[in-house]
Each structure stands twice: as structure tokens, then as C-alpha cells.
Coordinates of C-alpha atoms and ligand atoms in Angstrom, one line a residue:
M1 CA 112.5 33.4 -30.5
C2 CA 114.1 30.2 -29.6
G3 CA 113.3 26.9 -31.5
I4 CA 113.4 23.1 -31.1
V5 CA 113.2 20.5 -33.6
G6 CA 114.1 17.0 -33.4
V7 CA 113.7 13.4 -35.3
A8 CA 113.5 10.0 -33.6
G9 CA 114.2 7.1 -36.5
N10 CA 114.7 8.5 -39.8
K11 CA 117.8 7.9 -41.8
D12 CA 118.3 11.4 -42.9
A13 CA 118.0 12.8 -39.9
V14 CA 121.0 15.1 -39.7
N15 CA 119.0 17.4 -43.0
I16 CA 115.5 16.9 -41.5
L17 CA 116.5 18.9 -38.1
I18 CA 118.8 21.8 -40.5
N19 CA 115.5 21.6 -42.6
G20 CA 113.8 22.2 -39.6
L21 CA 115.9 25.5 -37.7
Q22 CA 116.3 26.4 -41.6
K23 CA 112.1 26.8 -41.0
L24 CA 113.0 28.7 -37.8
E25 CA 115.0 30.7 -38.3
Y26 CA 111.6 33.4 -39.0
R27 CA 111.5 33.1 -35.4
G28 CA 115.2 35.2 -34.7
Y29 CA 117.9 33.2 -33.0
D30 CA 121.4 34.1 -32.3
S31 CA 123.4 30.4 -32.6
A32 CA 122.3 26.9 -33.2
G33 CA 123.2 22.8 -32.8
I34 CA 122.3 19.4 -32.8
Y35 CA 123.0 16.4 -31.7
V36 CA 122.8 13.4 -33.7
S37 CA 123.1 9.6 -33.0
D38 CA 122.7 6.7 -34.4
K39 CA 122.1 3.0 -33.6
D40 CA 125.7 1.6 -34.2
G41 CA 127.1 4.5 -30.8
Q42 CA 127.9 7.1 -33.0
D43 CA 127.1 10.8 -31.8
H44 CA 128.1 13.8 -32.8
L45 CA 127.6 17.2 -31.3
I46 CA 127.6 20.3 -33.4
K47 CA 126.6 24.3 -32.4
R48 CA 127.8 27.3 -33.6
T49 CA 127.2 31.2 -33.2
G50 CA 125.6 32.7 -36.3
A51 CA 123.3 31.2 -39.0
I52 CA 122.3 28.3 -39.7
A53 CA 124.6 28.3 -42.7
N54 CA 127.2 28.4 -40.2
L55 CA 126.0 25.6 -38.7
K56 CA 125.1 23.3 -41.9
N57 CA 128.6 23.9 -43.8
A58 CA 130.3 22.3 -40.0
V59 CA 128.0 19.4 -40.3
G60 CA 129.5 19.2 -43.8
D61 CA 128.1 16.1 -45.7
D62 CA 129.2 12.9 -43.6
I63 CA 127.9 13.2 -40.4
R64 CA 125.2 10.8 -40.1
G65 CA 122.8 10.0 -37.6
T66 CA 119.1 8.2 -37.3
S67 CA 117.9 10.3 -34.4
G68 CA 118.9 13.6 -33.3
I69 CA 117.4 17.2 -31.5
G70 CA 118.3 20.5 -32.8
H71 CA 118.0 23.9 -31.3
T72 CA 118.3 27.9 -32.4
R73 CA 119.0 29.8 -29.5
W74 CA 118.0 33.4 -28.2
A75 CA 120.1 34.4 -25.6
T76 CA 118.1 34.9 -22.0
H77 CA 121.3 33.4 -19.7
G78 CA 124.7 33.9 -21.1
G79 CA 125.8 35.5 -23.8
V80 CA 125.8 34.8 -27.3
T81 CA 128.4 32.0 -27.8
V82 CA 129.5 28.1 -29.0
E83 CA 129.3 27.1 -25.3
N84 CA 126.5 28.9 -24.5
A85 CA 124.2 27.1 -27.6
H86 CA 122.1 24.2 -27.1
P87 CA 121.8 21.7 -27.2
H88 CA 124.1 21.0 -23.4
F89 CA 125.6 18.0 -22.2
S90 CA 126.3 16.5 -19.2
Q91 CA 130.1 16.3 -18.1
D92 CA 130.1 12.5 -19.1
N93 CA 128.5 13.4 -22.3
R94 CA 126.0 11.1 -21.4
F95 CA 122.9 13.4 -21.8
Y96 CA 121.8 16.1 -24.0
L97 CA 119.3 18.5 -24.1
V98 CA 117.7 21.7 -26.1
H99 CA 115.1 23.7 -24.0
N100 CA 112.8 26.9 -25.1
G101 CA 111.7 28.5 -21.9
V102 CA 113.2 30.0 -18.9
I103 CA 114.5 28.4 -15.1
E104 CA 113.7 30.4 -12.9
N105 CA 114.8 28.4 -9.5
Y106 CA 118.5 27.3 -11.6
E107 CA 121.2 29.2 -9.2
E108 CA 119.1 27.3 -6.2
L109 CA 119.2 23.6 -7.8
K110 CA 123.2 24.0 -9.1
A111 CA 124.3 25.0 -5.7
K112 CA 122.2 22.3 -4.3
Y113 CA 123.8 19.5 -6.5
L114 CA 126.0 20.6 -8.7
S115 CA 129.0 22.0 -6.6
D116 CA 131.4 19.4 -7.6
F117 CA 130.1 19.3 -11.2
T118 CA 131.9 20.9 -14.2
F119 CA 130.1 23.4 -15.8
T120 CA 130.6 24.4 -19.7
S121 CA 128.0 27.1 -20.1
Q122 CA 126.3 29.8 -18.3
T123 CA 123.0 29.2 -19.1
D124 CA 119.9 27.6 -16.8
T125 CA 119.9 25.2 -19.2
E126 CA 122.4 23.3 -18.6
V127 CA 122.1 22.5 -14.8
V128 CA 119.4 20.8 -15.9
V129 CA 121.0 18.7 -17.6
Q130 CA 123.3 17.8 -15.5
L131 CA 120.4 17.6 -12.9
V132 CA 119.7 14.0 -14.9
D133 CA 123.0 12.9 -14.9
Y134 CA 123.4 13.3 -11.0
F135 CA 120.3 11.4 -10.2
A136 CA 121.7 8.8 -13.3
T137 CA 124.2 8.8 -11.4
K138 CA 123.7 9.2 -8.0
E139 CA 121.1 7.5 -7.6
N140 CA 121.3 4.6 -10.3
M141 CA 117.8 5.7 -12.2
N142 CA 117.1 5.5 -15.5
A143 CA 116.6 8.0 -17.7
K144 CA 113.2 8.9 -17.6
D145 CA 112.9 8.7 -13.9
A146 CA 115.9 11.1 -13.9
F147 CA 114.8 13.6 -16.3
L148 CA 110.9 12.9 -14.5
K149 CA 112.8 14.2 -10.5
T150 CA 114.6 17.2 -12.4
L151 CA 111.3 18.4 -13.8
S152 CA 109.7 17.6 -10.0
L153 CA 112.7 20.2 -8.8
L154 CA 111.6 23.2 -11.2
D155 CA 110.0 25.7 -10.2
S156 CA 106.4 26.0 -10.8
G157 CA 106.9 29.5 -12.6
S158 CA 109.6 27.8 -14.8
S159 CA 108.9 27.8 -18.5
Y160 CA 110.1 24.7 -21.1
A161 CA 110.0 22.9 -23.6
F162 CA 112.9 20.5 -23.7
Q163 CA 113.6 17.1 -25.6
L164 CA 116.3 15.0 -24.2
M165 CA 118.7 12.4 -25.5
D166 CA 121.1 9.7 -23.4
R167 CA 123.6 7.9 -25.4
E168 CA 122.7 4.6 -24.2
E169 CA 119.3 4.9 -26.0
P170 CA 119.9 6.0 -29.1
D171 CA 116.4 6.7 -30.6
T172 CA 114.0 8.0 -28.1
I173 CA 113.5 11.4 -27.2
Y174 CA 112.3 12.5 -24.2
V175 CA 110.1 15.5 -24.3
A176 CA 108.5 17.4 -21.7
K177 CA 106.8 20.7 -21.8
N178 CA 105.6 23.9 -19.2
K179 CA 104.1 27.1 -20.7
S180 CA 106.3 27.1 -23.4
P181 CA 105.2 25.0 -27.1
L182 CA 106.2 21.9 -28.9
L183 CA 104.3 19.7 -30.4
I184 CA 104.8 15.6 -31.4
G185 CA 105.0 15.4 -35.3
I186 CA 104.0 11.9 -36.9
G187 CA 105.4 11.1 -39.2
K188 CA 106.1 7.9 -41.7
D189 CA 108.3 5.2 -39.9
C190 CA 109.7 8.4 -37.7
N191 CA 109.0 10.7 -35.6
V192 CA 109.3 14.3 -35.0
V193 CA 109.6 17.1 -32.3
C194 CA 108.9 21.1 -33.0
S195 CA 108.5 24.3 -30.8
D196 CA 106.6 24.9 -34.9
S197 CA 104.7 22.8 -37.6
L198 CA 106.5 24.6 -40.2
A199 CA 109.3 23.4 -39.3
M200 CA 108.6 19.6 -40.0
L201 CA 105.2 19.6 -43.0
N202 CA 108.5 18.2 -44.8
V203 CA 107.7 15.3 -42.6
T204 CA 104.8 15.7 -41.9
H205 CA 101.3 17.8 -41.7
D206 CA 99.8 15.6 -39.0
F207 CA 100.7 16.9 -35.3
L208 CA 99.6 16.1 -31.6
E209 CA 99.6 19.0 -29.5
L210 CA 101.0 19.3 -25.9
D211 CA 99.7 20.3 -22.4
D212 CA 101.2 21.7 -20.0
G213 CA 102.9 18.7 -17.5
D214 CA 103.1 16.8 -20.2
F215 CA 105.7 14.3 -20.8
V216 CA 106.5 12.2 -23.7
T217 CA 109.0 9.8 -24.9
V218 CA 109.0 9.9 -28.9
R219 CA 110.6 6.9 -30.5
P220 CA 110.7 5.8 -34.3
D221 CA 107.5 3.9 -33.7
S222 CA 105.9 5.3 -30.9
I223 CA 105.1 7.9 -29.1
E224 CA 103.6 7.9 -25.1
I225 CA 102.2 10.3 -23.8
Q226 CA 101.8 11.0 -20.0
D227 CA 100.1 13.9 -18.4
K228 CA 100.9 16.3 -15.7
N229 CA 99.0 13.1 -13.6
G230 CA 101.6 10.5 -14.4
N231 CA 98.6 9.4 -16.9
L232 CA 98.9 7.6 -19.2
V233 CA 97.2 9.6 -22.3
E234 CA 95.5 7.3 -24.5
N235 CA 93.2 9.3 -27.1
R236 CA 94.9 12.4 -28.1
K237 CA 93.7 13.7 -31.4
P238 CA 96.1 14.1 -34.1
F239 CA 95.7 17.7 -35.7
H240 CA 96.3 18.2 -39.5
V241 CA 98.0 21.0 -40.6
D242 CA 97.0 22.4 -43.7
I243 CA 99.7 24.4 -45.1
D244 CA 101.9 23.2 -48.4
A245 CA 105.3 23.4 -47.4
S246 CA 106.2 25.6 -50.5
D247 CA 103.5 28.7 -48.6
T248 CA 107.3 29.1 -46.6
D249 CA 109.3 30.2 -49.9
K250 CA 110.4 32.9 -50.8
G251 CA 109.5 32.5 -54.3
T252 CA 111.7 35.1 -56.1
Y253 CA 110.7 37.7 -53.8
P254 CA 114.1 39.2 -52.0
Y255 CA 112.8 39.1 -48.7
Y256 CA 109.6 38.5 -46.7
M257 CA 108.2 41.1 -45.6
L258 CA 108.3 42.5 -49.4
K259 CA 106.1 39.2 -50.2
E260 CA 103.9 39.7 -47.5
I261 CA 102.7 43.3 -48.1
D262 CA 101.9 41.7 -51.5
E263 CA 100.0 39.7 -50.1
Q264 CA 97.8 41.4 -48.5
P265 CA 95.0 41.7 -51.2
N266 CA 94.3 38.3 -51.7
V267 CA 94.3 38.0 -48.2
M268 CA 91.5 40.6 -48.2
R269 CA 89.4 38.9 -50.6
K270 CA 90.3 35.2 -49.1
L271 CA 88.5 36.4 -45.4
S272 CA 85.7 37.8 -47.5
A273 CA 85.1 34.4 -48.9
E274 CA 85.7 32.6 -45.7
Y275 CA 84.0 34.7 -43.6
L276 CA 80.7 36.5 -45.8
N277 CA 78.0 34.7 -47.2
A278 CA 76.4 35.5 -50.8
D279 CA 74.4 38.3 -49.0
G280 CA 77.5 39.7 -46.7
I281 CA 76.7 38.5 -44.2
P282 CA 79.1 37.3 -41.8
E283 CA 79.4 33.6 -40.8
I284 CA 80.4 33.5 -37.3
E285 CA 79.5 30.7 -34.6
P286 CA 76.4 31.5 -32.7
E287 CA 77.4 30.3 -28.8
L288 CA 80.6 32.6 -29.8
L289 CA 77.8 35.8 -30.8
K290 CA 76.1 35.2 -27.9
S291 CA 79.2 34.9 -25.7
I292 CA 80.1 38.3 -26.5
K293 CA 76.5 40.1 -26.2
Q294 CA 76.3 38.6 -22.9
A295 CA 79.1 40.9 -22.1
D296 CA 78.9 44.4 -20.9
R297 CA 83.0 45.9 -22.0
L298 CA 84.8 43.9 -24.2
Y299 CA 88.5 43.8 -23.3
I300 CA 91.0 44.0 -26.4
V301 CA 94.5 42.0 -25.3
A302 CA 97.5 41.4 -27.4
A303 CA 101.3 43.2 -28.0
G304 CA 102.7 45.5 -30.5
T305 CA 101.3 45.2 -34.1
S306 CA 98.6 43.0 -32.8
Y307 CA 98.0 45.6 -30.2
H308 CA 98.4 48.9 -32.6
A309 CA 95.0 46.0 -35.0
G310 CA 93.5 45.7 -31.6
L311 CA 92.7 50.2 -30.7
V312 CA 91.9 50.1 -34.1
G313 CA 89.2 47.5 -33.4
K314 CA 87.6 49.7 -30.4
N315 CA 85.9 52.1 -32.6
L316 CA 84.4 49.0 -35.4
F317 CA 83.4 47.0 -32.5
E318 CA 81.6 50.3 -30.2
T319 CA 80.5 52.1 -33.9
M320 CA 79.0 48.7 -35.7
A321 CA 78.1 46.1 -32.1
Q322 CA 77.7 49.5 -29.9
I323 CA 79.9 47.7 -27.3
P324 CA 81.8 49.4 -25.0
T325 CA 85.7 48.3 -25.6
E326 CA 88.7 49.2 -24.1
V327 CA 92.4 48.0 -25.7
H328 CA 95.6 46.8 -23.6
V329 CA 99.3 46.3 -23.4
A330 CA 99.4 42.8 -22.3
S331 CA 102.4 42.6 -20.1
E332 CA 100.7 45.7 -18.9
F333 CA 97.6 44.2 -17.7
A334 CA 99.2 40.8 -17.1
Y335 CA 100.8 42.9 -14.1
N336 CA 98.3 46.1 -13.6
M337 CA 94.7 44.8 -14.3
P338 CA 92.4 48.0 -14.1
L339 CA 89.0 47.5 -12.6
L340 CA 87.0 44.9 -14.5
S341 CA 83.5 45.7 -16.0
K342 CA 80.7 43.6 -14.2
N343 CA 80.4 41.0 -17.4
P344 CA 84.0 40.9 -18.8
F345 CA 84.6 39.8 -22.2
F346 CA 87.9 39.3 -23.3
I347 CA 89.7 39.2 -26.8
F348 CA 93.4 37.8 -27.6
L349 CA 94.9 39.2 -30.7
S350 CA 97.7 37.6 -31.7
Q351 CA 99.1 36.9 -35.1
S352 CA 101.7 33.6 -34.1
G353 CA 99.0 32.3 -31.0
E354 CA 101.9 31.8 -28.5
T355 CA 102.7 35.4 -27.0
A356 CA 103.6 34.9 -23.7
D357 CA 102.3 38.2 -22.3
S358 CA 99.0 37.5 -23.3
R359 CA 99.2 33.7 -22.2
E360 CA 99.7 35.4 -19.4
V361 CA 96.4 37.6 -19.0
L362 CA 95.0 34.5 -20.8
V363 CA 95.7 32.1 -18.1
N364 CA 94.8 34.3 -15.2
I365 CA 91.1 35.8 -17.0
N366 CA 90.6 31.6 -17.4
K367 CA 90.9 30.8 -13.4
A368 CA 88.7 34.2 -12.8
G369 CA 85.5 32.0 -15.1
Y370 CA 86.3 34.6 -18.1
K371 CA 84.8 34.0 -21.6
S372 CA 87.0 34.6 -24.3
L373 CA 88.4 34.3 -27.6
T374 CA 91.6 34.4 -29.3
I375 CA 91.8 35.9 -33.4
T376 CA 95.1 34.6 -34.9
N377 CA 97.1 33.3 -37.7
V378 CA 97.6 30.1 -36.2
A379 CA 95.5 27.3 -35.7
N380 CA 96.1 25.1 -32.5
S381 CA 98.6 27.8 -31.3
T382 CA 98.6 27.9 -27.0
L383 CA 96.5 31.4 -27.0
S384 CA 93.9 29.2 -30.0
R385 CA 93.7 26.3 -27.2
E386 CA 93.1 27.4 -24.2
S387 CA 91.0 30.0 -25.0
N388 CA 87.0 29.6 -25.6
Y389 CA 86.7 30.7 -29.1
T390 CA 89.3 31.1 -32.4
L391 CA 89.1 33.2 -35.5
L392 CA 91.6 32.5 -37.8
L393 CA 93.4 35.4 -40.0
H394 CA 93.7 33.1 -42.8
A395 CA 96.9 34.7 -44.0
G396 CA 99.4 31.9 -44.5
P397 CA 102.5 31.9 -42.5
E398 CA 103.8 35.1 -41.9
I399 CA 107.4 35.3 -42.0
S400 CA 109.0 38.3 -41.3
V401 CA 109.6 39.2 -38.2
A402 CA 107.6 42.8 -39.3
S403 CA 103.9 41.9 -39.4
T404 CA 102.3 43.1 -42.0
K405 CA 99.6 40.8 -43.8
A406 CA 98.1 40.1 -40.3
Y407 CA 97.7 43.7 -39.6
T408 CA 95.4 44.1 -41.9
A409 CA 93.7 40.5 -41.9
Q410 CA 93.2 41.5 -37.4
I411 CA 91.4 44.5 -38.1
A412 CA 89.9 42.8 -41.3
V413 CA 88.4 39.7 -38.7
E414 CA 87.1 42.5 -35.8
A415 CA 85.5 44.1 -38.7
I416 CA 83.6 40.9 -39.6
L417 CA 83.1 40.7 -36.2
A418 CA 81.6 43.8 -35.0
K419 CA 79.0 43.8 -38.1
A420 CA 78.5 39.8 -37.3
L421 CA 77.4 41.4 -34.1
G422 CA 75.9 44.3 -34.3
E423 CA 74.1 42.5 -37.8
A424 CA 72.2 40.5 -34.3
D425 CA 71.1 43.3 -32.6
Q426 CA 69.7 45.2 -35.5
I427 CA 72.0 48.4 -35.5
K428 CA 72.5 50.7 -38.5
E429 CA 75.9 51.3 -38.8
A430 CA 76.0 47.1 -38.6
T431 CA 73.2 46.4 -41.1
E432 CA 73.6 49.4 -43.3
F433 CA 77.9 48.7 -44.2
N434 CA 78.0 46.4 -46.9
L435 CA 81.3 44.9 -45.2
K436 CA 81.7 42.3 -48.5
Q437 CA 82.0 45.6 -51.1
Q438 CA 84.3 48.0 -48.8
L439 CA 87.2 44.1 -48.3
G440 CA 86.5 44.6 -52.3
L441 CA 87.3 48.1 -52.2
V442 CA 89.9 47.3 -50.0
A443 CA 91.6 43.9 -51.9
T444 CA 91.6 46.8 -55.3
G445 CA 92.6 49.8 -53.1
M446 CA 95.4 47.8 -51.5
Q447 CA 96.9 46.5 -55.2
T448 CA 96.7 49.9 -56.2
I449 CA 99.3 51.1 -53.5
V450 CA 101.9 48.0 -53.8
D451 CA 101.6 48.3 -57.8
E452 CA 103.5 52.0 -57.0
K453 CA 105.6 50.8 -54.3
E454 CA 108.4 52.4 -56.3
V455 CA 107.1 55.8 -55.4
L456 CA 108.0 54.6 -51.5
N457 CA 111.9 53.9 -52.5
K458 CA 112.0 56.9 -53.6
L459 CA 110.3 58.8 -50.8
S460 CA 112.9 56.6 -48.7
K461 CA 115.8 57.4 -50.5
D462 CA 115.4 60.8 -50.1
Y463 CA 114.5 60.9 -46.6
F464 CA 114.7 58.4 -44.7
V465 CA 117.4 56.7 -45.6
D466 CA 119.8 59.2 -43.5
A467 CA 117.3 60.5 -41.2
N468 CA 117.8 59.3 -37.2
K469 CA 114.7 60.1 -36.1
A470 CA 111.1 60.4 -37.8
F471 CA 107.2 61.0 -36.6
Y472 CA 103.6 59.6 -37.8
I473 CA 101.1 61.7 -36.6
G474 CA 97.1 61.3 -36.8
R475 CA 94.1 62.1 -35.1
G476 CA 91.7 59.3 -34.0
I477 CA 92.4 55.8 -35.9
D478 CA 95.0 57.8 -38.2
Y479 CA 96.6 58.2 -34.8
F480 CA 95.9 54.4 -34.4
V481 CA 97.9 53.6 -37.8
S482 CA 100.8 56.3 -36.8
L483 CA 101.6 54.0 -33.9
E484 CA 102.0 50.8 -36.1
S485 CA 103.8 52.5 -39.3
A486 CA 106.6 54.2 -36.7
L487 CA 106.3 50.4 -34.6
K488 CA 107.3 49.2 -39.0
L489 CA 110.2 52.1 -39.6
K490 CA 112.1 51.3 -36.5
E491 CA 112.0 47.9 -35.6
I492 CA 113.2 46.9 -39.5
S493 CA 115.2 50.7 -40.6
Y494 CA 116.8 51.3 -36.3
I495 CA 115.6 55.1 -36.9
H496 CA 113.7 56.2 -33.8
A497 CA 110.6 56.6 -35.2
E498 CA 107.8 57.8 -33.1
G499 CA 103.8 57.7 -33.8
F500 CA 102.1 61.4 -32.3
A501 CA 98.8 62.3 -31.5
S502 CA 98.9 65.4 -34.1
G503 CA 97.2 67.5 -31.3
E504 CA 99.7 66.6 -28.6
L505 CA 103.0 67.8 -30.6
K506 CA 102.4 71.8 -29.4
H507 CA 102.5 69.7 -25.4
G508 CA 105.5 69.0 -25.8
T509 CA 107.0 67.2 -28.7
I510 CA 106.9 69.6 -30.9
A511 CA 110.4 70.5 -29.5
L512 CA 112.0 67.8 -31.5
I513 CA 111.6 68.9 -34.7
E514 CA 114.8 69.7 -36.0
N515 CA 115.7 71.2 -39.7
G516 CA 114.8 68.8 -41.5
T517 CA 112.8 65.5 -39.4
P518 CA 110.3 63.5 -41.7
V519 CA 107.0 64.5 -40.1
I520 CA 103.9 62.0 -42.8
G521 CA 100.6 63.2 -40.9
I522 CA 98.0 60.3 -41.9
I523 CA 94.6 61.7 -42.8
T524 CA 92.0 59.8 -43.9
Q525 CA 89.4 61.5 -41.7
S526 CA 87.1 64.1 -42.6
N527 CA 86.3 65.3 -39.3
T528 CA 89.9 66.0 -38.7
A529 CA 91.9 66.1 -42.1
G530 CA 91.7 69.8 -41.1
L531 CA 93.1 69.9 -37.6
T532 CA 95.9 67.4 -38.7
R533 CA 97.1 69.4 -41.6
S534 CA 97.2 72.7 -39.3
N535 CA 99.2 70.3 -36.9
L536 CA 101.9 69.8 -39.9
E537 CA 102.2 73.0 -41.5
E538 CA 102.9 73.8 -37.6
T539 CA 106.3 71.2 -37.6
I540 CA 107.0 72.6 -41.6
A541 CA 107.6 75.9 -39.6
R542 CA 110.0 74.3 -37.5
G543 CA 111.8 73.1 -40.6
S544 CA 110.4 69.6 -40.8
K545 CA 110.0 67.7 -44.2
A546 CA 106.3 67.2 -44.2
I547 CA 104.9 64.0 -45.8
T548 CA 101.4 63.2 -46.9
I549 CA 99.4 59.8 -47.1
V550 CA 95.8 60.5 -47.9
T551 CA 93.2 59.0 -49.3
K552 CA 91.8 60.7 -53.0
S553 CA 88.3 62.7 -51.4
L554 CA 91.1 64.6 -48.5
S555 CA 93.4 65.0 -50.5
K556 CA 94.8 68.3 -52.5
D557 CA 97.5 69.6 -54.8
G558 CA 100.7 68.2 -53.0
D559 CA 99.9 65.7 -51.6
D560 CA 102.6 62.6 -51.4
I561 CA 100.6 59.6 -51.3
I562 CA 97.1 59.2 -51.7
V563 CA 95.4 56.2 -51.5
P564 CA 91.8 55.4 -52.5
D565 CA 88.5 56.3 -50.4
V566 CA 87.0 53.4 -48.2
N567 CA 84.3 53.5 -45.3
S568 CA 85.7 56.1 -43.1
M569 CA 86.1 52.7 -40.8
L570 CA 88.3 50.9 -42.6
T571 CA 90.8 53.9 -44.1
P572 CA 94.0 51.7 -41.7
L573 CA 93.8 49.1 -44.6
L574 CA 94.5 51.0 -46.6
S575 CA 96.6 54.2 -45.5
V576 CA 99.2 52.0 -43.6
I577 CA 100.5 50.0 -46.7
P578 CA 102.6 53.1 -48.0
A579 CA 103.8 53.3 -44.4
Q580 CA 105.2 49.7 -44.7
L581 CA 106.5 50.1 -47.8
L582 CA 108.2 52.8 -46.3
A583 CA 110.2 51.4 -44.3
Y584 CA 110.8 48.4 -46.2
Y585 CA 112.6 49.9 -48.1
T586 CA 114.2 52.2 -45.7
S587 CA 115.9 48.9 -44.3
L588 CA 116.7 48.2 -47.5
N589 CA 118.0 50.7 -49.2
K590 CA 120.5 51.1 -45.0
G591 CA 121.7 47.8 -46.5
L592 CA 120.1 45.9 -43.2
D593 CA 118.6 42.3 -42.9
V594 CA 114.4 43.4 -43.7
D595 CA 113.3 39.4 -41.6
H596 CA 115.3 39.6 -39.6
P597 CA 116.2 42.8 -37.6
R598 CA 118.7 43.0 -34.5
N599 CA 117.4 41.7 -31.0
L600 CA 113.9 40.7 -32.3
A601 CA 112.0 37.2 -32.3
K602 CA 109.5 36.5 -34.6
S603 CA 107.6 34.8 -31.9
V604 CA 108.0 36.2 -28.4
T605 CA 107.2 33.2 -26.0
V606 CA 109.0 34.5 -22.8
Q607 CA 107.9 37.8 -20.6
Ligands
LIG701 O1 102.2 37.5 -32.1 P1 101.4 38.1 -32.3 O2 100.8 39.0 -32.8 O3 101.0 38.2 -30.1 O4 102.8 39.2 -31.6 C1 102.9 40.3 -30.9 C2 104.1 41.2 -31.2 O5 105.3 40.6 -31.1 C3 104.6 41.0 -32.6 O6 103.4 41.8 -33.6 C4 105.8 42.6 -33.0 O7 105.4 43.9 -32.3 C5 105.6 43.0 -34.4 N1 107.9 42.2 -34.6 C6 105.4 43.6 -35.1 O8 106.5 44.1 -36.3

């Protein structure tokens, strides 16, 4: 969603801001802008709707500055217009502000304090910058005090990551954070601000994380953090981001999604190397295993693709660790919590580690004193910091909005954790499961599928590009993969796709089948293969174009996509790959922007 960048004290500030915004493009946005100033009193505000390229063109080569703030906006309050794009400014053009998040009481504040102020946008953010101006002019406060006073008036439910600049202090950025992610980067002779470290890896790899309620004064040679009680924070330790800036480049790939699909075999090998010792035994922090062992039930909480990975995980935890496991959609769980067991343990699955829906649950369960683990791709992300334990996905940056390698990495990490738990209790299903060998087979199997990706391109052209709906069906974990496969197809090809439990078709859904409707059956489990095939036949009898994704040992003449055999608990790691490729090619063949589907954002930081 919205992205933030800032730089204090670098003569290349304009390029740093524009490059940073380009690195944040993947998060999803509809307009962007920068404000820059220099010590000679020159300043510039440039905003554009659409791609960062539009902003870059408008900035041109002549604009210079040593400090500035930038923003990509994903519209919440007010339409997609230049006026609503950030930075917003006070009516006297003294203060400039960018904001991620939502201010809940902005209308009340506007009515109470700003009835005689001239507004240029419909945003909640503009109310904040005008309020800073109000306190600076009417109550004669300096910028910092006026900003702190304004923050004290914001409803506690509000979320924000703010950067404020004052024309009268051109090399200073005031920063405030509550609920929305924000980092301070420690540069050489300059300091930077960003909502995602990927934006600033060209400047620094060392960052300070901020806590809710922190207020920071960022200058070229100093960073001063005040906590929510106004106390100076002396010893906040920086963390190092071990990602090469080039890891976020597409290289020769046309789209990040294809690159990320192709990277999956290596991610499997990496996870095996990171977590399994030479004997194939998982090496997991003993405290984490102990904490989970004390639980009588696991609650996996996640959203979107991560939720689908959680559904697959249920089978792994219940089989190998023999711990009852429930899987919940975060946005539902937060406001409709089920009756919990006596000793619950929570597992948050999140590629970004920033999903607001999941965080809402985490905040609540932390208050209740329950323990939790976050499985995420992003070290030091909010969910990682705020839960008791973290396991990393080691998948490398995932840039495409459609999640692919994070899904398979999440399932692999769940398998590793489930095996570790089962090993600790000598559960046969875990001790006899050679996970190291299986992950090796998975990696090779994935490679075979991605090497033959043209088959999926052809299927896409023959049956999907002109379709207006499509269904994936399966039973058990094949059903869970059907949900994920349908999500991939709908989010980037805009074809109405759904995943169904194949046995449920006859209870209503089959009414949707028309002549030529593509129905893809996922068949990887021997106990349900025959049943899913029968259900597929029922759709063929009603005119569907049936396509099969089948494991080798269950395949028959006429099947379409055969994936290699692996242990039945891990088949989702292979059966999902053709579905990812089918979605990719369908989006590509329809001429759509594969990596930036309409209306979507990579990191969903609002509820
Ligand atoms: O970062 P998270 O894994 O928490 O994100 C959750 C969902 O927003 C995400 O998986 C979304 O569904 C993807 N666009 C799916 O491809």
C-alpha cells in the first residue's frame, strides 16, 4: 500500500527519493509525489497520478535538494488526483507532510480547529498538516511542538507513519509512528527514512526500527528518538538488512512473478540448508518447541495466500506433531474470535510481516498473554518483532503482488516445524519422514515443471484467455491448493475463478458450469483421486473443458499436467506450480500488468 521515503542531508536527495519510490512500486499505488528543499531556501513540490515514471519525468534533471520526503499513495480518503497525492502542505506553504495510515477523527478535528483554513484535497492527511500550521501560527509553537500537539489530538485508533518538513528547518525531518511500519536508515553523512528497507538499500543496510508512539527528529548527522512517554531513547540497536540491492532487480525476466516462480526450487534447497542438519533433523530454537509443546491447540492466523498456506499446514501439524490445529482468516478472527482452547499457541503466517489484519489479532492475543510465532519473509517486520518467536522464509524479496515463492516457502517451513515437534515426541509420522530427501525431490520436481512452462502458456491461450470464469476443484489438501490456484488466477487475470471442494459441486456450484467453462481438477491424493475424477466427469457431462493436474503415480492417459511424485503431505508444493504459471500466462496473454494488478497492493497495511 502507501510507501514512504525520506532523506536528510544528501546532495543527491532527489535521485534517492525517486529510486526509493521506484523500489516501493511493487507495494501498489496510484499516485506519487516528492517535496525537496536545500539550505539555500529553494524548495519544490511535485506530484503526479499514475506511474512513478510520470513523476520522474515531471521532476526532470534540474530540480536539486539536500533533504526531502516522498510518497506513493494507495487511495483511501479521496479519489486518485494530483491534489490528493502526498506530500500535503499547509495553507501558508510552510509545512509538508506524507502519511501512511488512516486518521479516524480527522473530520472532528477539521470542524473544531480548521473551519477558516483553505483545503486543497479530500484527504485525512491534509487535516494533520493544517493542524500543525494552526498550532505553529495561532499558538506560536515551533514545528516540533506543533506536531507533537497535533499527534496528541489524533484518535488512538488512528494509524500513521508520518514525515513532516518545515521550510524554516530545511534539513530536518520529523517522523512519527503508530501502527504503520516505518524505519530510519543510518547513512554515511546523511540519514534516511522508509516504510520498507528495500527502498533505501542503495544508501544503507543499517536500520533502526521504530515502536508505536515513537517521535523522531532526523537530521543529516543525528537521529533523536523520543518514546511515547517523551523519554529520549538512548540505545536502540540498529539491525542489518542482508539483502543485496540487486536481489530486487528483475534481471532479464519480463516480470517479477515469473522470476519468483522460477526461484522456487532454490528456495526449497535454501530452506533445507538453513533449517535441517546433516542428518535431516530440523534445528529449531528449543524454547520455541517447548512453548508449542505446552499448547493444546495451534491457531494459524493469516490472510490471502498465506491463509491458504496455513490450510496446508494444518495437515502437517496434525499428522507429524499430532497437535490439533485451526486455521483462521485474520480479518475475521480479529472481530469474531472463536472460543479458544485452554492453552492456545498462535502462528502468524505473513510474507510481508506487515499485514494489518494479522497484526490486529497479534495485538489482541499479546494483551491476553498468549504466545505466538510469526513465519515471515521479512526479518524485523512488525509481526516478527511483536510475536515471541520468528521463523524466516529465506525466500529473498518477493516483489510481484501475486505471492508465489512465499507460499511454497511457508508450507516448507511449516513442514520443518511440524517435523521438529514430532521428532521431539518420537512421533512415527515425523521420525520416519525423510524431509531432507523430500525437499530435494520437491526442488527437482519444481524445476521440471518450470522448465516445461510453455505447456501452460498453450493451455492458457487455448482455454483461459477468453474465459470469463474458471474453477479449480479438489479434495483435502488438493482443495486447499484449489483455493490458492483460483486466487492466483483471479487476482492477475481478472477472470472470475473459484476453488471448490469437488464433493460440494453437486450441492449447488455445478449450476455454474456452461459449455466450455474451464474446470481444473487437482489430483494428488490416492484416497480421493477417484472421487475427484468422478466429480470432474460430472462437470464434463455439463459441457466443461476439464483439465487435470495429477501426480505421476495417479495419472492416466489423457491427463494434462503430470507433476512428479513426492510424499503426499508435500504435494501442494508441486501441484501449485502449474496453477501459478497458468495465472501468469493468462495475465500476460491478456496484455495485463502481471506484477501490478488493478486495485491490489503487495503489503496490506490497512484493515
Ligand atoms: O504479506 P502477507 O502474506 O500477510 O499478505 C497476505 C495477503 O495480502 C497476500 O497473500 C495476498 O493475498 C497476495 N496478493 C496473494 O497473491
